[in-house]
Short mmCIF file of N, CA, C and O and ligand atoms in Angstrom, two decimals:
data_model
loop_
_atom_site.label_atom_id
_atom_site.label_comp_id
_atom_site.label_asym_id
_atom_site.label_seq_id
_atom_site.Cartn_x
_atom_site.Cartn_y
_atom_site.Cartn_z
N UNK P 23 18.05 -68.06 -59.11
CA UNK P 23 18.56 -68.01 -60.50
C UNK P 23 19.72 -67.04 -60.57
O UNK P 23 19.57 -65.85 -60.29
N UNK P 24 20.91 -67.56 -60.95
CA UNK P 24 21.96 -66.39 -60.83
C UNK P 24 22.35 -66.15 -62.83
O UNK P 24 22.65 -66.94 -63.72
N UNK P 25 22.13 -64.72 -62.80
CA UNK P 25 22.06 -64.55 -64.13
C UNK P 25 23.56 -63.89 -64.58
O UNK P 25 24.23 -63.47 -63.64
N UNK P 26 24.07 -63.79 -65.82
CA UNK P 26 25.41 -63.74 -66.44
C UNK P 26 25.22 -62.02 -66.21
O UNK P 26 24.15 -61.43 -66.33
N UNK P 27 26.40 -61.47 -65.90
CA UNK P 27 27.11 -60.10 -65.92
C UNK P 27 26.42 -59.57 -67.24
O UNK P 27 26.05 -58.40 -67.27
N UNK P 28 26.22 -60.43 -68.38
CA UNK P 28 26.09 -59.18 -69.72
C UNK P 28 24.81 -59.21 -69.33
O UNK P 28 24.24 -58.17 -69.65
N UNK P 29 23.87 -60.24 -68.56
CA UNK P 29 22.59 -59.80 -69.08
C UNK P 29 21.83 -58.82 -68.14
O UNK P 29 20.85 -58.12 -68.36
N UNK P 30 22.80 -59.04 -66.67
CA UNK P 30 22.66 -58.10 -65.49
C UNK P 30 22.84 -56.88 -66.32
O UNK P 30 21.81 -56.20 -66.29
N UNK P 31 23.75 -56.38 -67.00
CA UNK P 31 24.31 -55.07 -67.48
C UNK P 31 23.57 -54.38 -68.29
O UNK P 31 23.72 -53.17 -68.44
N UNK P 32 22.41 -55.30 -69.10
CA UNK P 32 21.46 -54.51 -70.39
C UNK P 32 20.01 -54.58 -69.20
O UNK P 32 19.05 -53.86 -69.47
N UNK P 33 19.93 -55.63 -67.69
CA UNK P 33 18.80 -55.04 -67.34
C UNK P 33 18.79 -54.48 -66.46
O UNK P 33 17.83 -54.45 -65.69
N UNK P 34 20.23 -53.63 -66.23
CA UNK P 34 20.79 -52.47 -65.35
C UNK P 34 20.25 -50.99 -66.20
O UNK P 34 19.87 -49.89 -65.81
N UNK P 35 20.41 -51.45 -67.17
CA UNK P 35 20.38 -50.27 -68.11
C UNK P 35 19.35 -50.17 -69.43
O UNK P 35 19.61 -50.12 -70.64
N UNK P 36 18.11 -50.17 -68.74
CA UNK P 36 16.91 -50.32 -69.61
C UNK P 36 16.94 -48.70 -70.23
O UNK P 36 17.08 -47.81 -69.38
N UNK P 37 16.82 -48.27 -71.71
CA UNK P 37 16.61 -47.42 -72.39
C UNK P 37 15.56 -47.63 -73.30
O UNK P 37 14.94 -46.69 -73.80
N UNK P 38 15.32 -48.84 -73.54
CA UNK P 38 14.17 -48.88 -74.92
C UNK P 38 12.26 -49.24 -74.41
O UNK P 38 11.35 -49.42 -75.22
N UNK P 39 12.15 -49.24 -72.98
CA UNK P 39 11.15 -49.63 -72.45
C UNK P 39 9.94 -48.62 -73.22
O UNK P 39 10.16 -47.41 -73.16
N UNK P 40 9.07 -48.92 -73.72
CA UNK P 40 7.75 -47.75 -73.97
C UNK P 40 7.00 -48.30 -74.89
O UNK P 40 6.66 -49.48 -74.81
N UNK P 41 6.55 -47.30 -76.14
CA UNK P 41 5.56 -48.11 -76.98
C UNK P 41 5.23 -46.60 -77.84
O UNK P 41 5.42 -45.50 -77.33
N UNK P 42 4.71 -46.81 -79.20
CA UNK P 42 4.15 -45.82 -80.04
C UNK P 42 2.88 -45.96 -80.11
O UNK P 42 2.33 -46.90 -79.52
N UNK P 43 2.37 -45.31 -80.63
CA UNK P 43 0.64 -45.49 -81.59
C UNK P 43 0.65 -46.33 -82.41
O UNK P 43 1.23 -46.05 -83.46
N UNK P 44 0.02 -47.70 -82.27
CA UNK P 44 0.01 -48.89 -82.80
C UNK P 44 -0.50 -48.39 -84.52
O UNK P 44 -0.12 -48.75 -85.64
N UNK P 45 -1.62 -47.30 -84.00
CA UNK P 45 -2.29 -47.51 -85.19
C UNK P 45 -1.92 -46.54 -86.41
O UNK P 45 -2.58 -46.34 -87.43
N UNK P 46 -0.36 -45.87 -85.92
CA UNK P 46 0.62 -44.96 -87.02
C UNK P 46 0.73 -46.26 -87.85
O UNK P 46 0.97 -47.38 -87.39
N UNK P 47 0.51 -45.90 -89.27
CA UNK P 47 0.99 -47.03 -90.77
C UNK P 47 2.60 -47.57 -90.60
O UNK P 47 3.04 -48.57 -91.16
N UNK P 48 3.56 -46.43 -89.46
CA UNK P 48 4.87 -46.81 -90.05
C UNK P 48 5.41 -46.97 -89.03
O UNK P 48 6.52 -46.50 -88.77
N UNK P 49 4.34 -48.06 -87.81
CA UNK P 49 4.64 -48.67 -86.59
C UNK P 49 4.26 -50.49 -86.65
O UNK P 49 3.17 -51.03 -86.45
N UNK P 50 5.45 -51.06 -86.97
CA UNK P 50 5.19 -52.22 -86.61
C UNK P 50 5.11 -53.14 -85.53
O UNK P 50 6.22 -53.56 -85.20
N UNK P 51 3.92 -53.67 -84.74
CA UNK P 51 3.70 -54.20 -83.70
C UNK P 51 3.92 -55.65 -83.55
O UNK P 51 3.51 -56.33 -84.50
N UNK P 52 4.45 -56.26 -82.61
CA UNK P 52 4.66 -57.96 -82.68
C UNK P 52 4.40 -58.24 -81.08
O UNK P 52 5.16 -57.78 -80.23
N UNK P 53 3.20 -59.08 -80.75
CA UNK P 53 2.94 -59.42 -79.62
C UNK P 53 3.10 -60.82 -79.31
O UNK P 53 2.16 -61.47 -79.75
N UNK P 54 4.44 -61.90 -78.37
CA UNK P 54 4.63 -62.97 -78.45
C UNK P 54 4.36 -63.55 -76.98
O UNK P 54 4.70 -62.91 -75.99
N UNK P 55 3.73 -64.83 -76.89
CA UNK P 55 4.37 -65.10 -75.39
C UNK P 55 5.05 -66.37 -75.64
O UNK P 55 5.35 -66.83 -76.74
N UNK P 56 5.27 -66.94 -74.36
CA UNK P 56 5.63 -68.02 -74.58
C UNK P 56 4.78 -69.32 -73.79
O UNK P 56 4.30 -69.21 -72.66
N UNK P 57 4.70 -70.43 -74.57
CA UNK P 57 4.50 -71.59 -73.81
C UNK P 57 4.96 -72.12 -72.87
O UNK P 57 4.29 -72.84 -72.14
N UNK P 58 6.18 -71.87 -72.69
CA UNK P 58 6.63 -72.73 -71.71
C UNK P 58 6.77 -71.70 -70.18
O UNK P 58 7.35 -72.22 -69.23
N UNK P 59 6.41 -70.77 -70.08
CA UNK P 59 6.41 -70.04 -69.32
C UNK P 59 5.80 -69.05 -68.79
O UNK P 59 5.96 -68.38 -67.77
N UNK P 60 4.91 -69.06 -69.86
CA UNK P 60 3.67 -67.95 -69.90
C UNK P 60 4.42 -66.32 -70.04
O UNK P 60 3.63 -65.38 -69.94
N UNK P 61 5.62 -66.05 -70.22
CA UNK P 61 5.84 -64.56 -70.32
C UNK P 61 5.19 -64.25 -71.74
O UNK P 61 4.68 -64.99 -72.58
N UNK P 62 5.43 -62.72 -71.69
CA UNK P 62 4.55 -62.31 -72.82
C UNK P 62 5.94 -60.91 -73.00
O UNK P 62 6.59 -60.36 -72.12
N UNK P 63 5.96 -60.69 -74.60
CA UNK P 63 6.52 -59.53 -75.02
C UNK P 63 5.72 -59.02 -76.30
O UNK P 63 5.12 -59.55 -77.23
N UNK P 64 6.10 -57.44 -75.81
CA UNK P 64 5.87 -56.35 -77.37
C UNK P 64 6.51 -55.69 -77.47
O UNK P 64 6.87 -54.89 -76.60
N UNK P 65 7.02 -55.81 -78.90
CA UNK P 65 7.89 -54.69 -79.44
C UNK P 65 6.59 -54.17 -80.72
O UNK P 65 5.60 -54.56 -81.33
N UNK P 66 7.62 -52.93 -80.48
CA UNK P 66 7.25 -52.03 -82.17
C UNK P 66 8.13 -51.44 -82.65
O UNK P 66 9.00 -50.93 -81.93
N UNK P 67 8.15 -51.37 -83.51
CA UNK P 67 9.53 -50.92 -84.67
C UNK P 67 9.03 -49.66 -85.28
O UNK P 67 7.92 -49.62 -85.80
N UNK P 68 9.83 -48.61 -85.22
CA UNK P 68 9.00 -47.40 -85.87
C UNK P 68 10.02 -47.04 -86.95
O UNK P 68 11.16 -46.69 -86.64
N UNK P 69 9.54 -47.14 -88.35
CA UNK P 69 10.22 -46.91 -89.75
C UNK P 69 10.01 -45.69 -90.24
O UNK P 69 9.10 -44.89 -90.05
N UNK P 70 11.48 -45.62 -91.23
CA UNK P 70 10.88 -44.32 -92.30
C UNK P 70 10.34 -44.86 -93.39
O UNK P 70 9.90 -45.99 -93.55
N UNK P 71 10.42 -43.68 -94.34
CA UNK P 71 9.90 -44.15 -95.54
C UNK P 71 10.78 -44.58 -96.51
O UNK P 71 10.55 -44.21 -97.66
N UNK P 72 11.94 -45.41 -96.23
CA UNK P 72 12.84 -45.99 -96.60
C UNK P 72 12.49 -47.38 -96.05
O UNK P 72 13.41 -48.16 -96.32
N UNK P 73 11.60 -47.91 -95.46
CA UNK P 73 11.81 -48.79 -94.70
C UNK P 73 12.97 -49.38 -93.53
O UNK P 73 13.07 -50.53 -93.09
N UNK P 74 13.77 -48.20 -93.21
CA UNK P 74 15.05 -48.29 -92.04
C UNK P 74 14.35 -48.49 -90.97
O UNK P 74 13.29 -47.87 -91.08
N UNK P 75 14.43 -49.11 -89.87
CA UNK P 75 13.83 -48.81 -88.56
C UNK P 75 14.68 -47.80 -87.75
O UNK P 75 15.89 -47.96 -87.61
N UNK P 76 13.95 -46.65 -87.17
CA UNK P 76 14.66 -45.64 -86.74
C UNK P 76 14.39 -45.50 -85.27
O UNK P 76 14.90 -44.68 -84.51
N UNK P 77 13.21 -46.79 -84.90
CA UNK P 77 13.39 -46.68 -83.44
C UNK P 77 12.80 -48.11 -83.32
O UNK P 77 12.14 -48.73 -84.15
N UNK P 78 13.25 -48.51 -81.97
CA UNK P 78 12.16 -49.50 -81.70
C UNK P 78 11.79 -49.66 -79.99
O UNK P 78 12.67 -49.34 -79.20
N UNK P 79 10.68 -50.10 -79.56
CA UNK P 79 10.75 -50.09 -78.18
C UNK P 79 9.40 -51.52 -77.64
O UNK P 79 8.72 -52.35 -78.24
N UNK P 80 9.59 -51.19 -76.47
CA UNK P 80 9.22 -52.74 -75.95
C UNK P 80 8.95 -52.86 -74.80
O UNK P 80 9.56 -52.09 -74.06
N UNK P 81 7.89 -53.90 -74.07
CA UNK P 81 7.06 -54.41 -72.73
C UNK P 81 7.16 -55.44 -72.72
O UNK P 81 6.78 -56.16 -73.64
N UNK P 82 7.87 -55.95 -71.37
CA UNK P 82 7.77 -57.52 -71.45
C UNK P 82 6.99 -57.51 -69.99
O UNK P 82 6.92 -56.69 -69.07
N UNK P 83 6.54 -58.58 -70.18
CA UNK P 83 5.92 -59.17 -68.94
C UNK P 83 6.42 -60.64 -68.46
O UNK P 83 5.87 -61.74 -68.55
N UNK P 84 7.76 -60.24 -67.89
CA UNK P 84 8.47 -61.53 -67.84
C UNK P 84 9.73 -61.58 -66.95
O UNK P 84 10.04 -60.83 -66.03
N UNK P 85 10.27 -62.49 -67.37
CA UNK P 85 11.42 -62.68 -66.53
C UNK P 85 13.16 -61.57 -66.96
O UNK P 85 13.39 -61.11 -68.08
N UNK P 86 13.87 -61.44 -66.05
CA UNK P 86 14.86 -60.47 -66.48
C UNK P 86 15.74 -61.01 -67.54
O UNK P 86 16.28 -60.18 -68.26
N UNK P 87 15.99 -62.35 -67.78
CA UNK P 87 16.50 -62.80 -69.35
C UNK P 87 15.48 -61.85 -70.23
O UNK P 87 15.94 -60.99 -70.99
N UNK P 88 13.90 -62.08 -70.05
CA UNK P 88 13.65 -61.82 -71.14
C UNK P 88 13.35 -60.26 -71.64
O UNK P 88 13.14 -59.71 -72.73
N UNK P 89 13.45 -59.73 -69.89
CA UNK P 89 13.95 -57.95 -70.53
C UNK P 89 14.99 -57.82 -71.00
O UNK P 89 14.88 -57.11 -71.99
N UNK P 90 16.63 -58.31 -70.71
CA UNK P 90 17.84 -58.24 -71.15
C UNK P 90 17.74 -58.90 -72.48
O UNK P 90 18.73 -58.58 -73.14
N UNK P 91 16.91 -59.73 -73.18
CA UNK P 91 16.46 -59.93 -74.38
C UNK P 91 16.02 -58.83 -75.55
O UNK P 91 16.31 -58.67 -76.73
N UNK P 92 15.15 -58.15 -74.59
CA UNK P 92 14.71 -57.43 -75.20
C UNK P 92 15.41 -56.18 -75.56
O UNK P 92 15.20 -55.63 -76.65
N UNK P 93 16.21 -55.73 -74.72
CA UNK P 93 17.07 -54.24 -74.39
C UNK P 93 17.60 -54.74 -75.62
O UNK P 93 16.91 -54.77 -76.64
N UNK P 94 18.89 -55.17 -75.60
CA UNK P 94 19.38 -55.68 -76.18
C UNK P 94 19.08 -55.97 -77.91
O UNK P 94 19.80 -55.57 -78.83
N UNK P 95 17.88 -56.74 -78.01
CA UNK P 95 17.15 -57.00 -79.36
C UNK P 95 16.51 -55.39 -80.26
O UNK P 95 16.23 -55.16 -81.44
N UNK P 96 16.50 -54.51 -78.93
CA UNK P 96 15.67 -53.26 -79.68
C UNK P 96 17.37 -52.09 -79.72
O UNK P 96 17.35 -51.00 -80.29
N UNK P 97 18.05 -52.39 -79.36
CA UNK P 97 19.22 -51.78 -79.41
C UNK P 97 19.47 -52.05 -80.52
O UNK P 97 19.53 -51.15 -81.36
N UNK P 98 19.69 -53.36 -80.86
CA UNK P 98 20.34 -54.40 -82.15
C UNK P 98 18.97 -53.37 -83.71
O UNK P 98 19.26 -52.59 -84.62
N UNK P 99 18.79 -53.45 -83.65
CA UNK P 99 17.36 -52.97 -84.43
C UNK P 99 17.39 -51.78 -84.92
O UNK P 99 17.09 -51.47 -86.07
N UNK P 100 17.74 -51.14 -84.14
CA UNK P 100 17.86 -49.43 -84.57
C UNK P 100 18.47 -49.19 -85.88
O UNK P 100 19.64 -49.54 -85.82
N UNK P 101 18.27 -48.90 -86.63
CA UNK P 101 19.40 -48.62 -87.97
C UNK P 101 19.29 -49.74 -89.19
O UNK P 101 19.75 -49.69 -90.33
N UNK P 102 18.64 -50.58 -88.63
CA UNK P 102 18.95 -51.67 -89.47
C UNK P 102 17.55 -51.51 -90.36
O UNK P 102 16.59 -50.78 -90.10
N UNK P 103 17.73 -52.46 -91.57
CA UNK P 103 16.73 -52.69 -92.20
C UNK P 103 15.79 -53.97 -92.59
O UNK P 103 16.36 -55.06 -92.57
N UNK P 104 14.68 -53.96 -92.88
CA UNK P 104 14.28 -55.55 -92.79
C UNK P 104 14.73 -56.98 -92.76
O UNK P 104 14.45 -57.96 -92.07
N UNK P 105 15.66 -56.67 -93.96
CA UNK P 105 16.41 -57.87 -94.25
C UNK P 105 17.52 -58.10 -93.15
O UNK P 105 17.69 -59.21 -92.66
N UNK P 106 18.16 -57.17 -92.83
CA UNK P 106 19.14 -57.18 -91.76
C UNK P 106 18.29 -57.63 -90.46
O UNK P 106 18.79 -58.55 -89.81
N UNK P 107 17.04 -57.07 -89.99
CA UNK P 107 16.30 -57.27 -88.29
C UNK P 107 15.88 -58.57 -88.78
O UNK P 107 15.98 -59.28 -87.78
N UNK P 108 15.39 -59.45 -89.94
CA UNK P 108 15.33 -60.87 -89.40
C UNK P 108 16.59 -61.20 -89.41
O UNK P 108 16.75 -61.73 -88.31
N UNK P 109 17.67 -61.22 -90.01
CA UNK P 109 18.66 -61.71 -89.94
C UNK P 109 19.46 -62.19 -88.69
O UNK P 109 20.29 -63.09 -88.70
N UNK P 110 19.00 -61.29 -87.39
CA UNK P 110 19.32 -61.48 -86.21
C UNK P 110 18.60 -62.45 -85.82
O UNK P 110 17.37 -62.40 -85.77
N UNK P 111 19.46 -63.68 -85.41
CA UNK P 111 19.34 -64.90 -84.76
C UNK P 111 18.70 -64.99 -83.09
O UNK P 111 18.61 -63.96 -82.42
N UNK P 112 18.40 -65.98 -82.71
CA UNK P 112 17.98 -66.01 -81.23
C UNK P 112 19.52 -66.61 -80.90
O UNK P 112 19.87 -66.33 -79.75
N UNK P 113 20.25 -67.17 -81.44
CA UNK P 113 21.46 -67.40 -80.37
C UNK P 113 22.24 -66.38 -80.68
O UNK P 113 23.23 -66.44 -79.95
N UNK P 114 22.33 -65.07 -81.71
CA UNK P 114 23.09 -63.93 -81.61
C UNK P 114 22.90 -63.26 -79.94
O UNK P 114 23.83 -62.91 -79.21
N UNK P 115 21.43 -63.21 -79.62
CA UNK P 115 21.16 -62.97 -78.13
C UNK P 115 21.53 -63.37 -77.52
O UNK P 115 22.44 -62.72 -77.02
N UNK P 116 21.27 -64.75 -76.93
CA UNK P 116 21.72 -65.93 -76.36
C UNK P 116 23.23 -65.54 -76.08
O UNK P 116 23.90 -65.17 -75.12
N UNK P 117 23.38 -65.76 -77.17
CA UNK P 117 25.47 -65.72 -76.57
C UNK P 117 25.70 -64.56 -76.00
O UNK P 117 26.43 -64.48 -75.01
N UNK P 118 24.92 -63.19 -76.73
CA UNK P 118 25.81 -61.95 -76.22
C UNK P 118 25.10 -61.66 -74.72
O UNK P 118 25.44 -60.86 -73.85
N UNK P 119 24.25 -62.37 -74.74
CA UNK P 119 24.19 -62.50 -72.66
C UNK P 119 24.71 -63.54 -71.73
O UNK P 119 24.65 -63.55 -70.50
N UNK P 120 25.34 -64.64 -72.71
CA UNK P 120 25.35 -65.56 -71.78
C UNK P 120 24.30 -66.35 -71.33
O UNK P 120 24.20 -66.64 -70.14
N UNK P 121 23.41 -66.79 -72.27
CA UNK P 121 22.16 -67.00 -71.24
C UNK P 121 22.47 -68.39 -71.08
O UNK P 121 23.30 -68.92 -71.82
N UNK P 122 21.87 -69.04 -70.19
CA UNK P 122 21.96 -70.64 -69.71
C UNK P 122 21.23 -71.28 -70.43
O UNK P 122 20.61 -70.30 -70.83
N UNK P 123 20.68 -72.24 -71.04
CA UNK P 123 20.17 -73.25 -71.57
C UNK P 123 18.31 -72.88 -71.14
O UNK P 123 17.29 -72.55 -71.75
N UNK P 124 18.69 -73.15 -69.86
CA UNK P 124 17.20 -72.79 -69.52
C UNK P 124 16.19 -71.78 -69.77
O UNK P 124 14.99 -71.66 -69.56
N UNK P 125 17.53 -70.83 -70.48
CA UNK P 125 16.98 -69.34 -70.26
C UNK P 125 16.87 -68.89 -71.51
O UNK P 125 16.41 -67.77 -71.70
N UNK P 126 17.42 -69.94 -72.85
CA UNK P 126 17.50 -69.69 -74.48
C UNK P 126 16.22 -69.58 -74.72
O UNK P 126 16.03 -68.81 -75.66
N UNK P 127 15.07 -70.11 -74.18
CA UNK P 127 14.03 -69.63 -74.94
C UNK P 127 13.34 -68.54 -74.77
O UNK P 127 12.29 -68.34 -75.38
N UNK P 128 14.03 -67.41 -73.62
CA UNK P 128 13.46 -66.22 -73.68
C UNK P 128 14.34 -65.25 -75.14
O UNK P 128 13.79 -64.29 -75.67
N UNK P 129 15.40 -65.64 -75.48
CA UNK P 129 16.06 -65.07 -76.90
C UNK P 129 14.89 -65.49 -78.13
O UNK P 129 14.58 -64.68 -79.01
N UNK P 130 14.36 -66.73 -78.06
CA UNK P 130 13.80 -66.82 -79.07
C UNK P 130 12.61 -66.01 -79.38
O UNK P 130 12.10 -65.54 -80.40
N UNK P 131 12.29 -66.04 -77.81
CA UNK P 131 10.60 -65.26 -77.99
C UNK P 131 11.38 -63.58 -78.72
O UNK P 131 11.01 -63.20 -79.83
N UNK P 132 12.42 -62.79 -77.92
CA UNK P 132 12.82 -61.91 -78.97
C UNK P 132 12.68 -62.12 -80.24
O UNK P 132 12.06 -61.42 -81.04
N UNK P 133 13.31 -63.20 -80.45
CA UNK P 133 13.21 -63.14 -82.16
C UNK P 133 12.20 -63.37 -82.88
O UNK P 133 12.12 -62.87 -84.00
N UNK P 134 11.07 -64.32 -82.29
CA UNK P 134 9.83 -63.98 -82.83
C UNK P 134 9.02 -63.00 -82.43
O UNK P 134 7.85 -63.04 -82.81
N UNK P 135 9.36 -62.19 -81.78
CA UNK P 135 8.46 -60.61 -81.66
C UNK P 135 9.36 -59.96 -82.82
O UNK P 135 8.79 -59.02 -83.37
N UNK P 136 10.73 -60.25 -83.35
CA UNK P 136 10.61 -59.16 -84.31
C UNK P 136 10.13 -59.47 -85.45
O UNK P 136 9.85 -58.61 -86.28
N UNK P 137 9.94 -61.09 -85.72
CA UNK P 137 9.44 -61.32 -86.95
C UNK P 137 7.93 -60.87 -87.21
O UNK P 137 7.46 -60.48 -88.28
N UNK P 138 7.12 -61.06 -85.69
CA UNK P 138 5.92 -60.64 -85.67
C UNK P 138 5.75 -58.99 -85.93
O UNK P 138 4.69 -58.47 -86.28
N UNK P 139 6.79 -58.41 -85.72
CA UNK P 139 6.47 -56.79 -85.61
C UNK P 139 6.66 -56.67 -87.25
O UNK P 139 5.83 -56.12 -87.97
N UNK P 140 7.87 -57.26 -87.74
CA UNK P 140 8.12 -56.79 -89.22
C UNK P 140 6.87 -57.33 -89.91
O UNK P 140 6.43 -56.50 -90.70
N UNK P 141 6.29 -58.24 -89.86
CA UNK P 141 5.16 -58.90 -90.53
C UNK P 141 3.87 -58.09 -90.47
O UNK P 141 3.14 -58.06 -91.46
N UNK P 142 3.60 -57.54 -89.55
CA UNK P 142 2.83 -56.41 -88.95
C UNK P 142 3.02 -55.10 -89.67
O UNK P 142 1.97 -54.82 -90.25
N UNK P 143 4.01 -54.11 -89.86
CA UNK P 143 4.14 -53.55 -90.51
C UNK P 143 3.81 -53.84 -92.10
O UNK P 143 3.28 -53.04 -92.88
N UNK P 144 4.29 -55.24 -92.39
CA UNK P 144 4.11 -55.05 -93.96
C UNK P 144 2.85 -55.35 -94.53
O UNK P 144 2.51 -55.15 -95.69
N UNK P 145 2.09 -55.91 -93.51
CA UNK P 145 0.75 -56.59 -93.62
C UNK P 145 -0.19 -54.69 -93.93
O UNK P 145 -0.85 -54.23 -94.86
N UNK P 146 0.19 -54.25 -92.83
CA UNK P 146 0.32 -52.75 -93.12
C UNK P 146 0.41 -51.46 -94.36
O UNK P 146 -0.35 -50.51 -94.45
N UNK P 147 1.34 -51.70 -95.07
CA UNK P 147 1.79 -50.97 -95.88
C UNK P 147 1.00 -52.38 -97.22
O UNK P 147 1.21 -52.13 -98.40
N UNK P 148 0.51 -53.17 -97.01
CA UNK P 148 0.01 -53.92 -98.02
C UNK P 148 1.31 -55.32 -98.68
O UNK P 148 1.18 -55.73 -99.83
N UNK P 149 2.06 -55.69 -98.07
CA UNK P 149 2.95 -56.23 -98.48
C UNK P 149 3.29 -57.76 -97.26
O UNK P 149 4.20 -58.24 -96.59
N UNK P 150 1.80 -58.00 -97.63
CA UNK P 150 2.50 -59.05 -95.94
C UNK P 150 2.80 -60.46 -96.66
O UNK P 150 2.26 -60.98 -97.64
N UNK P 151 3.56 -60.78 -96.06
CA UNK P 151 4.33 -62.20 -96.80
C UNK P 151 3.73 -63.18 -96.51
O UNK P 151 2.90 -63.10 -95.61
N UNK P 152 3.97 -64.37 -97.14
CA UNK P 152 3.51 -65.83 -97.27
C UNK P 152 3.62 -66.69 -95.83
O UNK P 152 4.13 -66.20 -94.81
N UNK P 153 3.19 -67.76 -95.88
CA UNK P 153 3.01 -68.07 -94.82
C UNK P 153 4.51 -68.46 -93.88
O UNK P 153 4.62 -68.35 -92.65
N UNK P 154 5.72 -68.99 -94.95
CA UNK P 154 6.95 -68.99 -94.47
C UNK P 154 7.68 -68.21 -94.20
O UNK P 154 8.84 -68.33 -93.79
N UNK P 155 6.92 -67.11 -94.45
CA UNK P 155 8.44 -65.70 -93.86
C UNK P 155 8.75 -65.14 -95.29
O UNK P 155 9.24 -64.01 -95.28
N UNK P 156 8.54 -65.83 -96.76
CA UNK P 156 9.50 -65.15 -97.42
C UNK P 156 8.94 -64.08 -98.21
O UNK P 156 9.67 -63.35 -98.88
FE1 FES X 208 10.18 -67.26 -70.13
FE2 FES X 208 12.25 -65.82 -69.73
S1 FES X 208 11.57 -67.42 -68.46
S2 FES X 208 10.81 -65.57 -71.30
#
C-alpha cells in the first residue's frame, strides 16, 4: 500500500495519541469501528464550560490512513465548538491526506467517532439529541 506524503506526514508526527477519564462529565467519548475492515477508533473530546473543546485525543486500532485520520481529525477539533466539530466532513479528511478511494472509509470512521464523542458528552450533561443528529 503506498500512502500520500500528507498522510505519511500527520503519521510521522503523532501528538494527540492518549485518552482522559471517561468518567469526567466534561469528557466526551466516541468508540467506532468499522465493517469493512474491522479497525476500531476512540476519541474523547475534553470541554470547558463553554462547551469549546479544549483538547481532544485518540486510539486507533488500525491501519495508518486511519491514524493519519485521526491526528489530523483531533488537531482539526481543538478550539472549535460543537456546531463547528460536526461540521467537519469525512472528505475535508480525505482530501487533506490524499487518501485513495480505498482508503475514504477510514475518514469516515473519523467522522463518526466525533459525532459519537459529541453525542456522548451531551447525553452527559443531559442534552442528548434525537435520533438524527439534530
Ligand atoms: Fe479500515 Fe483504515 S483500512 S480504517
Amino acid at each position: 500500500m503506498k500512502y500520500s506524503e500528507q498522510t505519511l506526514k500527520y503519521y510521522d508526527s503523532i501528538n494527540n495519541v492518549g485518552e482522559f477519564d471517561e468518567k469526567l462529565p466534561n469528557v466526551g467519548t466516541g468508540t467506532v469501528g468499522s465493517p469493512l475492515c474491522g479497525d476500531v477508533m476512540r476519541l474523547q473530546l475534553l470541554f470547558d464550560e463553554d462547551d469549546l473543546i479544549v483538547d481532544a485525543k485518540y486510539k486507533v486500532f488500525g491501519c495508518v490512513s486511519a491514524i493519519a485520520s485521526m491526528e489530523l481529525a483531533t488537531t482539526l477539533l481543538k478550539g472549535k465548538t460543537i456546531e463547528q466539530a460536526l461540521a467537519i466532513k469525512n472528505s475535508d479528511v480525505a482530501n487533506s491526506l490524499k487518501l485513495s478511494n480505498i482508503k475514504r472509509h477510514c475518514s469516515v470512521l473519523a467522522k463518526e467517532a466525533i459525532e459519537a464523542a459529541v453525542k456522548n458528552y451531551l447525553e452527559k450533561k443531559g442534552e442528548g439529541r434525537n435520533d438524527n443528529g439534530k
